[in-house]
Amino acid sequence: MLLRILLLSVPIALLWMGITGQVTIESFAVGYVIGLLVLPLRPRIGTRAGRPFSLAQPLAFLEYAALIFWNGLVSSLQVVKLVLSPKLELRTGIVALQTGDTSEGQEMAALSAHGINMTPGQLVVDFDDRGTLYIHCLDFEASRNTLEPEQARRLRLLRRMLGVKEK
């Protein structure tokens, strides 16, 4: 418990530095102390009942954040290219995508939908009880070919972030 609080106070300190705009040791220390004071008030933060905390979880979060950032950057450039093209050749469509995980109920579907919605040119319009996401895409063919491998990677990272064992 103490190790978890000590480790989880680091991202809170970094967040504090970002919020205040002061990248100094003093600002980090203030943020770290805030983390030390706040985290004990919320036991089980960052974990779910029965799932132990591990260092792989924050590392998976950082990898997931980098993946979302990269996908957003690449997709933004693709959308700009599509929109600014002299011939507006949008090939829109809706793709059905299995989340690949029904053991967590709709939690993985919702988290996957978030990751997809962060990608310009794609928007989850619905998902059902069986874990199928329905995604509207500006470029149907390109999305149809890339959504499944991206979902597999996203699901792997989400499982690591939540402390869920790989199947």
CSV table of N, CA and C in Angstrom, one decimal:
chain,number,residue,atom,x,y,z
A,1,MET,N,0.8,-1.2,0.0
A,1,MET,CA,0.0,0.0,0.0
A,1,MET,C,0.9,1.3,0.0
A,2,LEU,N,1.9,1.3,0.9
A,2,LEU,CA,2.8,2.4,0.9
A,2,LEU,C,3.5,2.6,-0.4
A,3,LEU,N,4.1,1.5,-0.9
A,3,LEU,CA,4.8,1.6,-2.2
A,3,LEU,C,3.9,2.1,-3.3
A,4,ARG,N,2.7,1.7,-3.3
A,4,ARG,CA,1.7,2.1,-4.3
A,4,ARG,C,1.5,3.6,-4.2
A,5,ILE,N,1.3,4.1,-3.0
A,5,ILE,CA,1.1,5.6,-2.8
A,5,ILE,C,2.4,6.4,-3.2
A,6,LEU,N,3.5,5.8,-2.8
A,6,LEU,CA,4.8,6.5,-3.2
A,6,LEU,C,4.9,6.6,-4.7
A,7,LEU,N,4.6,5.5,-5.4
A,7,LEU,CA,4.8,5.5,-6.9
A,7,LEU,C,3.7,6.3,-7.6
A,8,LEU,N,2.5,6.2,-7.1
A,8,LEU,CA,1.4,7.0,-7.7
A,8,LEU,C,1.5,8.5,-7.5
A,9,SER,N,2.2,8.9,-6.5
A,9,SER,CA,2.4,10.3,-6.2
A,9,SER,C,3.3,11.0,-7.3
A,10,VAL,N,4.1,10.2,-8.0
A,10,VAL,CA,5.0,10.8,-9.0
A,10,VAL,C,4.2,11.3,-10.2
A,11,PRO,N,3.2,10.6,-10.8
A,11,PRO,CA,2.4,11.2,-11.8
A,11,PRO,C,1.6,12.4,-11.4
A,12,ILE,N,1.2,12.4,-10.1
A,12,ILE,CA,0.4,13.5,-9.6
A,12,ILE,C,1.4,14.7,-9.5
A,13,ALA,N,2.6,14.5,-9.1
A,13,ALA,CA,3.6,15.6,-9.0
A,13,ALA,C,3.8,16.2,-10.4
A,14,LEU,N,4.0,15.3,-11.4
A,14,LEU,CA,4.2,15.7,-12.8
A,14,LEU,C,3.0,16.5,-13.3
A,15,LEU,N,1.8,16.0,-13.0
A,15,LEU,CA,0.6,16.7,-13.3
A,15,LEU,C,0.5,18.1,-12.7
A,16,TRP,N,0.9,18.2,-11.4
A,16,TRP,CA,0.9,19.5,-10.7
A,16,TRP,C,1.9,20.4,-11.4
A,17,MET,N,3.1,19.9,-11.8
A,17,MET,CA,4.0,20.8,-12.5
A,17,MET,C,3.4,21.3,-13.8
A,18,GLY,N,2.7,20.4,-14.5
A,18,GLY,CA,2.1,20.8,-15.8
A,18,GLY,C,1.0,21.8,-15.6
A,19,ILE,N,0.2,21.7,-14.5
A,19,ILE,CA,-0.9,22.6,-14.2
A,19,ILE,C,-0.4,24.0,-13.8
A,20,THR,N,0.6,24.0,-13.0
A,20,THR,CA,1.2,25.3,-12.5
A,20,THR,C,2.1,25.9,-13.5
A,21,GLY,N,2.6,25.1,-14.5
A,21,GLY,CA,3.6,25.7,-15.5
A,21,GLY,C,4.9,25.9,-14.9
A,22,GLN,N,5.2,25.4,-13.8
A,22,GLN,CA,6.6,25.5,-13.1
A,22,GLN,C,7.3,24.2,-13.1
A,23,VAL,N,8.3,24.1,-13.9
A,23,VAL,CA,9.1,22.9,-14.0
A,23,VAL,C,10.3,23.1,-13.1
A,24,THR,N,10.1,22.9,-11.8
A,24,THR,CA,11.1,23.1,-10.8
A,24,THR,C,11.0,22.0,-9.8
A,25,ILE,N,12.1,21.8,-9.0
A,25,ILE,CA,12.1,20.8,-8.0
A,25,ILE,C,11.1,21.1,-6.9
A,26,GLU,N,11.0,22.4,-6.6
A,26,GLU,CA,10.0,22.8,-5.6
A,26,GLU,C,8.6,22.5,-6.0
A,27,SER,N,8.3,22.7,-7.3
A,27,SER,CA,6.9,22.4,-7.8
A,27,SER,C,6.7,20.9,-7.8
A,28,PHE,N,7.7,20.1,-8.1
A,28,PHE,CA,7.5,18.7,-8.1
A,28,PHE,C,7.3,18.2,-6.6
A,29,ALA,N,8.0,18.8,-5.7
A,29,ALA,CA,7.9,18.4,-4.3
A,29,ALA,C,6.5,18.8,-3.8
A,30,VAL,N,6.0,19.9,-4.2
A,30,VAL,CA,4.6,20.3,-3.7
A,30,VAL,C,3.6,19.3,-4.3
A,31,GLY,N,3.7,19.0,-5.6
A,31,GLY,CA,2.8,18.0,-6.2
A,31,GLY,C,2.9,16.6,-5.6
A,32,TYR,N,4.2,16.2,-5.2
A,32,TYR,CA,4.4,14.9,-4.6
A,32,TYR,C,3.7,14.9,-3.2
A,33,VAL,N,3.8,15.9,-2.5
A,33,VAL,CA,3.2,16.0,-1.2
A,33,VAL,C,1.7,16.0,-1.3
A,34,ILE,N,1.2,16.7,-2.3
A,34,ILE,CA,-0.3,16.6,-2.6
A,34,ILE,C,-0.7,15.2,-2.8
A,35,GLY,N,0.1,14.5,-3.7
A,35,GLY,CA,-0.2,13.1,-3.9
A,35,GLY,C,-0.2,12.2,-2.7
A,36,LEU,N,0.8,12.5,-1.8
A,36,LEU,CA,0.9,11.7,-0.6
A,36,LEU,C,-0.3,12.0,0.4
A,37,LEU,N,-0.8,13.2,0.3
A,37,LEU,CA,-2.0,13.5,1.1
A,37,LEU,C,-3.3,13.0,0.6
A,38,VAL,N,-3.4,13.0,-0.7
A,38,VAL,CA,-4.7,12.7,-1.4
A,38,VAL,C,-4.9,11.2,-1.6
A,39,LEU,N,-3.8,10.5,-2.0
A,39,LEU,CA,-4.0,9.1,-2.3
A,39,LEU,C,-4.4,8.2,-1.1
A,40,PRO,N,-4.0,8.4,0.1
A,40,PRO,CA,-4.5,7.6,1.2
A,40,PRO,C,-6.0,7.8,1.4
A,41,LEU,N,-6.6,8.9,1.0
A,41,LEU,CA,-8.0,9.1,1.1
A,41,LEU,C,-8.8,8.3,0.1
A,42,ARG,N,-8.2,7.8,-0.9
A,42,ARG,CA,-8.8,7.0,-1.9
A,42,ARG,C,-8.1,5.7,-2.0
A,43,PRO,N,-8.3,4.8,-1.0
A,43,PRO,CA,-7.7,3.5,-1.2
A,43,PRO,C,-8.2,2.7,-2.4
A,44,ARG,N,-7.4,2.0,-3.0
A,44,ARG,CA,-7.8,1.2,-4.2
A,44,ARG,C,-7.7,2.0,-5.4
A,45,ILE,N,-7.2,3.3,-5.4
A,45,ILE,CA,-7.2,4.0,-6.6
A,45,ILE,C,-6.2,3.4,-7.6
A,46,GLY,N,-6.6,3.4,-8.8
A,46,GLY,CA,-5.7,2.8,-9.8
A,46,GLY,C,-5.8,1.3,-9.9
A,47,THR,N,-6.5,0.6,-9.0
A,47,THR,CA,-6.6,-0.8,-9.1
A,47,THR,C,-8.1,-1.2,-8.9
A,48,ARG,N,-8.4,-2.4,-9.2
A,48,ARG,CA,-9.7,-2.9,-8.9
A,48,ARG,C,-9.6,-4.0,-7.9
A,49,ALA,N,-10.7,-4.2,-7.2
A,49,ALA,CA,-10.7,-5.3,-6.2
A,49,ALA,C,-10.2,-6.6,-6.7
A,50,GLY,N,-9.3,-7.1,-5.9
A,50,GLY,CA,-8.7,-8.4,-6.3
A,50,GLY,C,-7.6,-8.4,-7.3
A,51,ARG,N,-7.3,-7.2,-7.8
A,51,ARG,CA,-6.2,-7.1,-8.8
A,51,ARG,C,-5.1,-6.3,-8.1
A,52,PRO,N,-3.9,-6.9,-8.0
A,52,PRO,CA,-2.8,-6.2,-7.3
A,52,PRO,C,-2.2,-5.1,-8.3
A,53,PHE,N,-1.7,-4.1,-7.7
A,53,PHE,CA,-1.0,-3.1,-8.4
A,53,PHE,C,0.4,-3.5,-8.8
A,54,SER,N,0.8,-3.2,-10.0
A,54,SER,CA,2.1,-3.5,-10.5
A,54,SER,C,2.7,-2.3,-11.3
A,55,LEU,N,4.0,-2.3,-11.4
A,55,LEU,CA,4.6,-1.2,-12.2
A,55,LEU,C,4.3,-1.3,-13.6
A,56,ALA,N,3.8,-2.4,-14.1
A,56,ALA,CA,3.5,-2.6,-15.5
A,56,ALA,C,2.3,-1.7,-15.8
A,57,GLN,N,1.4,-1.4,-14.8
A,57,GLN,CA,0.2,-0.6,-15.1
A,57,GLN,C,0.5,0.8,-15.5
A,58,PRO,N,1.3,1.6,-14.8
A,58,PRO,CA,1.6,3.0,-15.2
A,58,PRO,C,2.4,3.0,-16.5
A,59,LEU,N,3.3,2.0,-16.7
A,59,LEU,CA,4.1,1.9,-17.9
A,59,LEU,C,3.2,1.6,-19.1
A,60,ALA,N,2.2,0.7,-18.9
A,60,ALA,CA,1.2,0.5,-20.0
A,60,ALA,C,0.4,1.7,-20.3
A,61,PHE,N,0.1,2.5,-19.2
A,61,PHE,CA,-0.6,3.8,-19.5
A,61,PHE,C,0.2,4.7,-20.3
A,62,LEU,N,1.5,4.8,-20.0
A,62,LEU,CA,2.3,5.7,-20.8
A,62,LEU,C,2.4,5.3,-22.2
A,63,GLU,N,2.5,3.9,-22.4
A,63,GLU,CA,2.6,3.4,-23.8
A,63,GLU,C,1.2,3.6,-24.5
A,64,TYR,N,0.1,3.5,-23.8
A,64,TYR,CA,-1.2,3.7,-24.4
A,64,TYR,C,-1.3,5.2,-24.7
A,65,ALA,N,-0.9,6.1,-23.9
A,65,ALA,CA,-1.0,7.5,-24.2
A,65,ALA,C,-0.1,7.9,-25.4
A,66,ALA,N,1.1,7.3,-25.5
A,66,ALA,CA,1.9,7.5,-26.7
A,66,ALA,C,1.2,7.0,-27.9
A,67,LEU,N,0.6,5.8,-27.8
A,67,LEU,CA,-0.1,5.2,-29.0
A,67,LEU,C,-1.3,6.1,-29.4
A,68,ILE,N,-2.1,6.6,-28.5
A,68,ILE,CA,-3.2,7.5,-28.8
A,68,ILE,C,-2.7,8.8,-29.4
A,69,PHE,N,-1.6,9.3,-28.9
A,69,PHE,CA,-1.0,10.6,-29.5
A,69,PHE,C,-0.5,10.3,-30.9
A,70,TRP,N,0.2,9.2,-31.1
A,70,TRP,CA,0.7,8.9,-32.4
A,70,TRP,C,-0.4,8.7,-33.4
A,71,ASN,N,-1.4,7.9,-33.0
A,71,ASN,CA,-2.5,7.6,-33.9
A,71,ASN,C,-3.3,8.9,-34.3
A,72,GLY,N,-3.4,9.7,-33.3
A,72,GLY,CA,-4.1,11.0,-33.5
A,72,GLY,C,-3.3,11.9,-34.5
A,73,LEU,N,-2.0,11.9,-34.3
A,73,LEU,CA,-1.2,12.7,-35.2
A,73,LEU,C,-1.2,12.2,-36.6
A,74,VAL,N,-1.0,10.9,-36.8
A,74,VAL,CA,-1.1,10.3,-38.2
A,74,VAL,C,-2.5,10.5,-38.8
A,75,SER,N,-3.5,10.2,-38.0
A,75,SER,CA,-4.9,10.3,-38.6
A,75,SER,C,-5.2,11.8,-38.9
A,76,SER,N,-4.7,12.7,-38.1
A,76,SER,CA,-5.0,14.1,-38.4
A,76,SER,C,-4.4,14.5,-39.7
A,77,LEU,N,-3.2,14.1,-40.0
A,77,LEU,CA,-2.6,14.4,-41.3
A,77,LEU,C,-3.3,13.7,-42.4
A,78,GLN,N,-3.8,12.5,-42.2
A,78,GLN,CA,-4.6,11.8,-43.2
A,78,GLN,C,-5.9,12.6,-43.5
A,79,VAL,N,-6.6,13.0,-42.4
A,79,VAL,CA,-7.8,13.8,-42.6
A,79,VAL,C,-7.6,15.1,-43.3
A,80,VAL,N,-6.5,15.8,-42.9
A,80,VAL,CA,-6.2,17.0,-43.6
A,80,VAL,C,-5.9,16.8,-45.1
A,81,LYS,N,-5.2,15.7,-45.4
A,81,LYS,CA,-5.0,15.4,-46.8
A,81,LYS,C,-6.3,15.1,-47.5
A,82,LEU,N,-7.2,14.3,-46.9
A,82,LEU,CA,-8.5,14.0,-47.5
A,82,LEU,C,-9.3,15.3,-47.7
A,83,VAL,N,-9.4,16.2,-46.8
A,83,VAL,CA,-10.2,17.4,-46.8
A,83,VAL,C,-9.7,18.4,-47.8
A,84,LEU,N,-8.3,18.6,-47.8
A,84,LEU,CA,-7.7,19.6,-48.7
A,84,LEU,C,-7.5,19.1,-50.1
A,85,SER,N,-7.7,17.9,-50.4
A,85,SER,CA,-7.6,17.3,-51.7
A,85,SER,C,-8.5,18.0,-52.7
A,86,PRO,N,-8.0,18.4,-53.9
A,86,PRO,CA,-8.9,19.0,-54.9
A,86,PRO,C,-10.2,18.2,-55.2
A,87,LYS,N,-10.0,16.9,-55.2
A,87,LYS,CA,-11.2,16.0,-55.3
A,87,LYS,C,-11.5,15.4,-54.0
A,88,LEU,N,-12.6,15.8,-53.4
A,88,LEU,CA,-13.0,15.4,-52.1
A,88,LEU,C,-13.5,14.0,-52.2
A,89,GLU,N,-12.6,13.0,-52.1
A,89,GLU,CA,-12.9,11.6,-52.3
A,89,GLU,C,-13.1,10.9,-50.9
A,90,LEU,N,-14.1,11.3,-50.2
A,90,LEU,CA,-14.4,10.6,-49.0
A,90,LEU,C,-15.2,9.3,-49.3
A,91,ARG,N,-14.7,8.2,-48.7
A,91,ARG,CA,-15.3,6.9,-48.9
A,91,ARG,C,-15.8,6.5,-47.5
A,92,THR,N,-16.8,7.1,-47.0
A,92,THR,CA,-17.3,6.9,-45.7
A,92,THR,C,-18.0,5.6,-45.6
A,93,GLY,N,-18.1,5.1,-44.4
A,93,GLY,CA,-18.8,3.8,-44.1
A,93,GLY,C,-18.8,3.5,-42.6
A,94,ILE,N,-19.5,2.5,-42.3
A,94,ILE,CA,-19.5,2.0,-40.9
A,94,ILE,C,-18.9,0.6,-40.8
A,95,VAL,N,-18.0,0.4,-39.9
A,95,VAL,CA,-17.3,-0.8,-39.8
A,95,VAL,C,-17.7,-1.4,-38.4
A,96,ALA,N,-18.0,-2.7,-38.4
A,96,ALA,CA,-18.3,-3.4,-37.1
A,96,ALA,C,-17.0,-4.0,-36.7
A,97,LEU,N,-16.6,-3.8,-35.4
A,97,LEU,CA,-15.4,-4.3,-34.8
A,97,LEU,C,-15.7,-5.0,-33.5
A,98,GLN,N,-15.2,-6.2,-33.4
A,98,GLN,CA,-15.4,-6.9,-32.1
A,98,GLN,C,-14.3,-6.4,-31.2
A,99,THR,N,-14.6,-6.1,-29.9
A,99,THR,CA,-13.6,-5.6,-29.0
A,99,THR,C,-12.6,-6.7,-28.7
A,100,GLY,N,-13.0,-7.9,-28.8
A,100,GLY,CA,-12.1,-9.0,-28.5
A,100,GLY,C,-12.1,-9.4,-27.1
A,101,ASP,N,-12.9,-8.8,-26.3
A,101,ASP,CA,-12.9,-9.2,-24.8
A,101,ASP,C,-14.3,-9.0,-24.3
A,102,THR,N,-14.9,-10.0,-23.9
A,102,THR,CA,-16.3,-9.9,-23.3
A,102,THR,C,-16.2,-10.2,-21.8
A,103,SER,N,-15.0,-10.6,-21.2
A,103,SER,CA,-14.9,-11.0,-19.8
A,103,SER,C,-15.1,-9.8,-18.9
A,104,GLU,N,-14.8,-8.6,-19.4
A,104,GLU,CA,-14.9,-7.4,-18.6
A,104,GLU,C,-16.2,-6.6,-18.8
A,105,GLY,N,-17.2,-7.3,-19.3
A,105,GLY,CA,-18.5,-6.7,-19.6
A,105,GLY,C,-18.3,-5.6,-20.7
A,106,GLN,N,-18.8,-4.5,-20.5
A,106,GLN,CA,-18.7,-3.4,-21.5
A,106,GLN,C,-17.6,-2.4,-21.2
A,107,GLU,N,-16.8,-2.7,-20.1
A,107,GLU,CA,-15.7,-1.9,-19.8
A,107,GLU,C,-14.7,-1.7,-20.9
A,108,MET,N,-14.3,-2.9,-21.5
A,108,MET,CA,-13.3,-2.8,-22.5
A,108,MET,C,-13.9,-2.1,-23.8
A,109,ALA,N,-15.1,-2.4,-24.0
A,109,ALA,CA,-15.8,-1.7,-25.2
A,109,ALA,C,-15.8,-0.2,-25.0
A,110,ALA,N,-16.1,0.3,-23.8
A,110,ALA,CA,-16.1,1.7,-23.6
A,110,ALA,C,-14.7,2.3,-23.7
A,111,LEU,N,-13.7,1.6,-23.1
A,111,LEU,CA,-12.3,2.1,-23.2
A,111,LEU,C,-11.8,2.1,-24.6
A,112,SER,N,-12.2,1.0,-25.3
A,112,SER,CA,-11.8,0.9,-26.7
A,112,SER,C,-12.4,2.1,-27.5
A,113,ALA,N,-13.7,2.3,-27.2
A,113,ALA,CA,-14.4,3.4,-27.9
A,113,ALA,C,-13.7,4.7,-27.7
A,114,HIS,N,-13.2,4.9,-26.5
A,114,HIS,CA,-12.5,6.2,-26.2
A,114,HIS,C,-11.3,6.3,-27.1
A,115,GLY,N,-10.5,5.2,-27.1
A,115,GLY,CA,-9.3,5.2,-27.9
A,115,GLY,C,-9.6,5.5,-29.4
A,116,ILE,N,-10.6,4.9,-29.9
A,116,ILE,CA,-11.0,5.1,-31.3
A,116,ILE,C,-11.5,6.5,-31.5
A,117,ASN,N,-12.3,7.0,-30.6
A,117,ASN,CA,-12.9,8.4,-30.8
A,117,ASN,C,-11.8,9.5,-30.7
A,118,MET,N,-10.6,9.1,-30.1
A,118,MET,CA,-9.5,10.1,-30.1
A,118,MET,C,-8.8,10.2,-31.4
A,119,THR,N,-9.2,9.3,-32.3
A,119,THR,CA,-8.5,9.2,-33.6
A,119,THR,C,-9.4,10.0,-34.6
A,120,PRO,N,-8.9,11.1,-35.2
A,120,PRO,CA,-9.7,11.8,-36.2
A,120,PRO,C,-10.0,11.0,-37.4
A,121,GLY,N,-11.2,11.1,-37.9
A,121,GLY,CA,-11.7,10.4,-39.0
A,121,GLY,C,-12.5,9.1,-38.6
A,122,GLN,N,-12.5,8.8,-37.3
A,122,GLN,CA,-13.2,7.6,-36.9
A,122,GLN,C,-14.0,8.0,-35.6
A,123,LEU,N,-15.3,7.5,-35.6
A,123,LEU,CA,-16.1,7.8,-34.4
A,123,LEU,C,-17.0,6.6,-34.1
A,124,VAL,N,-17.0,6.1,-32.9
A,124,VAL,CA,-17.8,5.0,-32.5
A,124,VAL,C,-19.2,5.6,-32.4
A,125,VAL,N,-20.2,5.0,-33.1
A,125,VAL,CA,-21.5,5.5,-33.1
A,125,VAL,C,-22.4,4.6,-32.2
A,126,ASP,N,-22.0,3.4,-31.9
A,126,ASP,CA,-22.8,2.5,-31.1
A,126,ASP,C,-21.9,1.3,-30.7
A,127,PHE,N,-22.3,0.6,-29.6
A,127,PHE,CA,-21.8,-0.7,-29.3
A,127,PHE,C,-22.8,-1.5,-28.6
A,128,ASP,N,-22.8,-2.9,-28.8
A,128,ASP,CA,-23.8,-3.7,-28.3
A,128,ASP,C,-23.3,-4.6,-27.1
A,129,ASP,N,-24.2,-5.4,-26.6
A,129,ASP,CA,-23.9,-6.3,-25.5
A,129,ASP,C,-22.9,-7.3,-25.8
A,130,ARG,N,-22.7,-7.7,-27.0
A,130,ARG,CA,-21.7,-8.7,-27.4
A,130,ARG,C,-20.3,-8.2,-27.6
A,131,GLY,N,-20.2,-6.9,-27.3
A,131,GLY,CA,-18.8,-6.3,-27.4
A,131,GLY,C,-18.5,-5.8,-28.8
A,132,THR,N,-19.5,-5.6,-29.7
A,132,THR,CA,-19.2,-5.1,-31.0
A,132,THR,C,-19.3,-3.6,-31.1
A,133,LEU,N,-18.3,-3.0,-31.6
A,133,LEU,CA,-18.3,-1.5,-31.8
A,133,LEU,C,-18.7,-1.2,-33.2
A,134,TYR,N,-19.5,-0.2,-33.4
A,134,TYR,CA,-19.9,0.3,-34.8
A,134,TYR,C,-19.2,1.6,-35.0
A,135,ILE,N,-18.3,1.7,-36.0
A,135,ILE,CA,-17.4,2.8,-36.1
A,135,ILE,C,-17.7,3.5,-37.5
A,136,HIS,N,-18.0,4.8,-37.4
A,136,HIS,CA,-18.1,5.5,-38.7
A,136,HIS,C,-16.7,6.0,-39.1
A,137,CYS,N,-16.3,5.8,-40.3
A,137,CYS,CA,-15.0,6.1,-40.8
A,137,CYS,C,-15.1,7.0,-42.0
A,138,LEU,N,-14.2,8.0,-42.1
A,138,LEU,CA,-14.1,8.8,-43.3
A,138,LEU,C,-13.5,8.0,-44.5
A,139,ASP,N,-12.6,7.1,-44.2
A,139,ASP,CA,-12.0,6.3,-45.3
A,139,ASP,C,-12.2,4.8,-44.9
A,140,PHE,N,-13.3,4.3,-45.4
A,140,PHE,CA,-13.8,3.0,-45.1
A,140,PHE,C,-12.8,1.9,-45.3
A,141,GLU,N,-12.2,1.9,-46.5
A,141,GLU,CA,-11.2,0.8,-46.8
A,141,GLU,C,-10.0,0.8,-45.9
A,142,ALA,N,-9.4,2.0,-45.7
A,142,ALA,CA,-8.2,2.1,-44.9
A,142,ALA,C,-8.5,1.7,-43.5
A,143,SER,N,-9.7,2.1,-42.9
A,143,SER,CA,-10.1,1.8,-41.6
A,143,SER,C,-10.4,0.3,-41.4
A,144,ARG,N,-11.0,-0.2,-42.4
A,144,ARG,CA,-11.4,-1.7,-42.3
A,144,ARG,C,-10.1,-2.5,-42.2
A,145,ASN,N,-9.0,-2.1,-42.8
A,145,ASN,CA,-7.8,-2.9,-42.8
A,145,ASN,C,-7.0,-2.7,-41.6
A,146,THR,N,-7.1,-1.5,-40.9
A,146,THR,CA,-6.3,-1.2,-39.8
A,146,THR,C,-6.9,-1.3,-38.4
A,147,LEU,N,-8.2,-1.3,-38.4
A,147,LEU,CA,-8.9,-1.3,-37.1
A,147,LEU,C,-8.7,-2.6,-36.2
A,148,GLU,N,-8.6,-3.8,-36.8
A,148,GLU,CA,-8.4,-5.0,-36.0
A,148,GLU,C,-7.1,-5.1,-35.4
A,149,PRO,N,-6.0,-4.8,-36.2
A,149,PRO,CA,-4.6,-4.8,-35.5
A,149,PRO,C,-4.5,-3.8,-34.4
A,150,GLU,N,-5.1,-2.6,-34.7
A,150,GLU,CA,-5.0,-1.5,-33.7
A,150,GLU,C,-5.8,-1.9,-32.5
A,151,GLN,N,-6.9,-2.5,-32.7
A,151,GLN,CA,-7.8,-3.0,-31.5
A,151,GLN,C,-7.0,-4.0,-30.7
A,152,ALA,N,-6.3,-4.9,-31.3
A,152,ALA,CA,-5.6,-6.0,-30.6
A,152,ALA,C,-4.5,-5.3,-29.7
A,153,ARG,N,-3.8,-4.3,-30.3
A,153,ARG,CA,-2.8,-3.6,-29.5
A,153,ARG,C,-3.4,-2.8,-28.4
A,154,ARG,N,-4.5,-2.1,-28.7
A,154,ARG,CA,-5.2,-1.3,-27.7
A,154,ARG,C,-5.7,-2.2,-26.5
A,155,LEU,N,-6.3,-3.4,-26.9
A,155,LEU,CA,-6.8,-4.3,-25.9
A,155,LEU,C,-5.7,-4.8,-25.0
A,156,ARG,N,-4.6,-5.2,-25.6
A,156,ARG,CA,-3.4,-5.7,-24.8
A,156,ARG,C,-3.0,-4.6,-23.8
A,157,LEU,N,-2.9,-3.3,-24.2
A,157,LEU,CA,-2.4,-2.3,-23.3
A,157,LEU,C,-3.5,-2.0,-22.3
A,158,LEU,N,-4.8,-2.0,-22.6
A,158,LEU,CA,-5.8,-1.8,-21.6
A,158,LEU,C,-5.8,-2.8,-20.6
A,159,ARG,N,-5.6,-4.1,-21.0
A,159,ARG,CA,-5.6,-5.2,-20.0
A,159,ARG,C,-4.4,-5.0,-19.0
A,160,ARG,N,-3.2,-4.6,-19.6
A,160,ARG,CA,-2.1,-4.3,-18.7
A,160,ARG,C,-2.3,-3.2,-17.8
A,161,MET,N,-3.0,-2.1,-18.3
A,161,MET,CA,-3.3,-0.9,-17.5
A,161,MET,C,-4.2,-1.3,-16.3
A,162,LEU,N,-5.2,-2.2,-16.6
A,162,LEU,CA,-6.2,-2.5,-15.5
A,162,LEU,C,-5.7,-3.7,-14.7
A,163,GLY,N,-4.6,-4.3,-15.0
A,163,GLY,CA,-4.1,-5.4,-14.2
A,163,GLY,C,-4.9,-6.7,-14.5
A,164,VAL,N,-5.5,-6.8,-15.7
A,164,VAL,CA,-6.2,-8.0,-16.1
A,164,VAL,C,-5.2,-8.9,-16.8
A,165,LYS,N,-5.2,-10.2,-16.4
A,165,LYS,CA,-4.3,-11.2,-17.0
A,165,LYS,C,-4.7,-11.4,-18.5
A,166,GLU,N,-3.6,-11.6,-19.3
A,166,GLU,CA,-3.8,-11.9,-20.7
A,166,GLU,C,-4.4,-13.2,-20.9
A,167,LYS,N,-5.2,-13.3,-21.9
A,167,LYS,CA,-5.9,-14.6,-22.2
A,167,LYS,C,-5.0,-15.5,-23.0
